[in-house]
mmCIF file of C-alpha atoms in Angstrom:
data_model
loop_
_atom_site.group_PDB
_atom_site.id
_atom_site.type_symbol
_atom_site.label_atom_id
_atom_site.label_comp_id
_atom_site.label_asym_id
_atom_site.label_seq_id
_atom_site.Cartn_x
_atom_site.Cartn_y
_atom_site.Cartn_z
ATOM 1 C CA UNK A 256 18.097 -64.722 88.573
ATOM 2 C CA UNK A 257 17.317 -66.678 91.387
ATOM 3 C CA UNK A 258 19.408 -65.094 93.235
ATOM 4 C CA UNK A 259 18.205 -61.707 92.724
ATOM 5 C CA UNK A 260 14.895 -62.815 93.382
ATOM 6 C CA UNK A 261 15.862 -64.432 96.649
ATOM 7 C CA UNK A 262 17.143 -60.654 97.714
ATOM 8 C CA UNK A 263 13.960 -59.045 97.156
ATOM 9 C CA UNK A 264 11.848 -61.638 98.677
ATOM 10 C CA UNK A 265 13.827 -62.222 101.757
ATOM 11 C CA UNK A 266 14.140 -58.638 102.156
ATOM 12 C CA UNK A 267 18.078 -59.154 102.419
ATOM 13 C CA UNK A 268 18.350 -55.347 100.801
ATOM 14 C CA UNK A 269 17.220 -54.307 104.485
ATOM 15 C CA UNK A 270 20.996 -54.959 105.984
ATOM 16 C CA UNK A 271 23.130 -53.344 103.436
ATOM 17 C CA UNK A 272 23.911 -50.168 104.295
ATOM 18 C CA UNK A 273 23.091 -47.385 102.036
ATOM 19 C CA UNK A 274 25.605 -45.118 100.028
ATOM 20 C CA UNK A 275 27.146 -42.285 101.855
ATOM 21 C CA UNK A 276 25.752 -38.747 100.497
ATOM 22 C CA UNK A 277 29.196 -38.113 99.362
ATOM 23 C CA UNK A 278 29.088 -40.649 96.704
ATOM 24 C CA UNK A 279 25.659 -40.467 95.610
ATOM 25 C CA UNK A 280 25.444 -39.851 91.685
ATOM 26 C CA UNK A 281 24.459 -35.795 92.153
ATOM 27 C CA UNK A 282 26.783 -35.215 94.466
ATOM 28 C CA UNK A 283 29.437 -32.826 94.178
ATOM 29 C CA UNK A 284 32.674 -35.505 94.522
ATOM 30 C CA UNK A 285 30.632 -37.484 91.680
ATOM 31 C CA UNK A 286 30.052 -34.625 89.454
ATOM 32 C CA UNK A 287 33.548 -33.369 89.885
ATOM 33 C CA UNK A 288 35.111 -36.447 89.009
ATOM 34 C CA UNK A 289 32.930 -37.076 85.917
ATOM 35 C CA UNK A 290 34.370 -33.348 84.846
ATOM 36 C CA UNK A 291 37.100 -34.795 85.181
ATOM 37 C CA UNK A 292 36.613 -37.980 83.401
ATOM 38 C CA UNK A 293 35.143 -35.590 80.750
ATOM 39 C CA UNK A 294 38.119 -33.738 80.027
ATOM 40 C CA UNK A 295 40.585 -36.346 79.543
ATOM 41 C CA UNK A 296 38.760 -37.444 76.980
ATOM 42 C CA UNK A 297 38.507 -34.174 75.311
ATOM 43 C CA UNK A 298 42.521 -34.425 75.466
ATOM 44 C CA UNK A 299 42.806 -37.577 74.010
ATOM 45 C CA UNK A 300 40.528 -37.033 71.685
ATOM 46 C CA UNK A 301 42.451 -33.634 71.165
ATOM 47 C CA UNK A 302 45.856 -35.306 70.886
ATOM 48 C CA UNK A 303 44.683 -37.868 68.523
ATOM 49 C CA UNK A 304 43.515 -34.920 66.102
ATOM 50 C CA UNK A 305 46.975 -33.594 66.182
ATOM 51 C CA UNK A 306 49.070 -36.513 65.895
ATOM 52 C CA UNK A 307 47.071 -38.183 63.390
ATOM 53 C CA UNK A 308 45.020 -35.693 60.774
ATOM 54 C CA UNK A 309 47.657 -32.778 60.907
ATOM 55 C CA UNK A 310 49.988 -35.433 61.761
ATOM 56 C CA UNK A 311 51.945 -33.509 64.066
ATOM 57 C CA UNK A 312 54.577 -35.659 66.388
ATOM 58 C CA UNK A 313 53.131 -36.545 69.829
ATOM 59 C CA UNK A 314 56.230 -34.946 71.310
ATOM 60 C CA UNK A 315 54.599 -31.831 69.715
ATOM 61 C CA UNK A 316 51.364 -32.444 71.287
ATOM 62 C CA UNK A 317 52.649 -32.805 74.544
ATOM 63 C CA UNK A 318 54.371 -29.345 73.963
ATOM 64 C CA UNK A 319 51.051 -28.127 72.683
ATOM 65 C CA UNK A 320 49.122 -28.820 75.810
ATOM 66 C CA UNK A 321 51.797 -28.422 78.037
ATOM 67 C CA UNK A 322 52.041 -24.900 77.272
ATOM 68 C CA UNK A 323 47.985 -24.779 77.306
ATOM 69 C CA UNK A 324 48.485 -26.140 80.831
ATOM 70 C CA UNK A 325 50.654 -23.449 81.671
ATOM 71 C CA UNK A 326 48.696 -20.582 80.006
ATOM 72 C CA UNK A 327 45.698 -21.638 81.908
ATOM 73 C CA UNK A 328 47.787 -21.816 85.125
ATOM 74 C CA UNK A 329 49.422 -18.242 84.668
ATOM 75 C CA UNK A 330 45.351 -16.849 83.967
ATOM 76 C CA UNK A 331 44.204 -18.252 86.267
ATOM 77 C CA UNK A 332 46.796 -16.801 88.635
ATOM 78 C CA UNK A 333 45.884 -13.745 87.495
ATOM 79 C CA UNK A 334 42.491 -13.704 87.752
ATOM 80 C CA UNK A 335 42.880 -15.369 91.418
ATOM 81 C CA UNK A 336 45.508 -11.868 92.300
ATOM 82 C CA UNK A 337 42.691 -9.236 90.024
ATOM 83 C CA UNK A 338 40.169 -10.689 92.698
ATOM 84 C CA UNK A 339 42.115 -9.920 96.085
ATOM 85 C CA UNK A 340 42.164 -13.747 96.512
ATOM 86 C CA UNK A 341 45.197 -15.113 97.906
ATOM 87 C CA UNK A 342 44.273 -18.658 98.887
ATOM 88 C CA UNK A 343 44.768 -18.338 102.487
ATOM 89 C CA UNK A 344 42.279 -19.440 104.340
#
């Protein structure tokens, strides 16, 4: 507590330098990665409803979102060609 208090009052918070724009809390990188951090835990959360109420084996979970992986991959791939995109760029 000290400490802290010693910061403030000697106006030590004056020399550190402040966080770069690019990993500020609303910026893009930040919000991407908490997608991110968001949908894993949909998976897991996913994967544990399979394996363990419809008790499914996690080898068949893997295959389950495997193939979800690959389903999304091939629609997206279509959508990206039904747009005239081809990723060049």
């Amino acid at each position: 507590k000290a400490a802290f208090i010693n910061f403030i009052s000697d106006e030590e918070w004056k020399s550190i330098e402040p966080v770069s724009s690019w990993f500020g809390p609303s910026s893009f990188l930040m919000s991407s990665m908490s997608a991110l951090f968001k949908l894993s835990m949909w998976i897991r959360h996913g994967h544990g409803y399979l394996t363990e109420n419809l008790g499914m084996p996690v080898w068949g979970s893997y295959a389950v979102f495997g193939l979800a992986t690959l389903f999304l991959g091939m629609v997206l791939g279509l959508v990206s060609e039904a747009l005239g995109t081809d990723g060049d760029c």
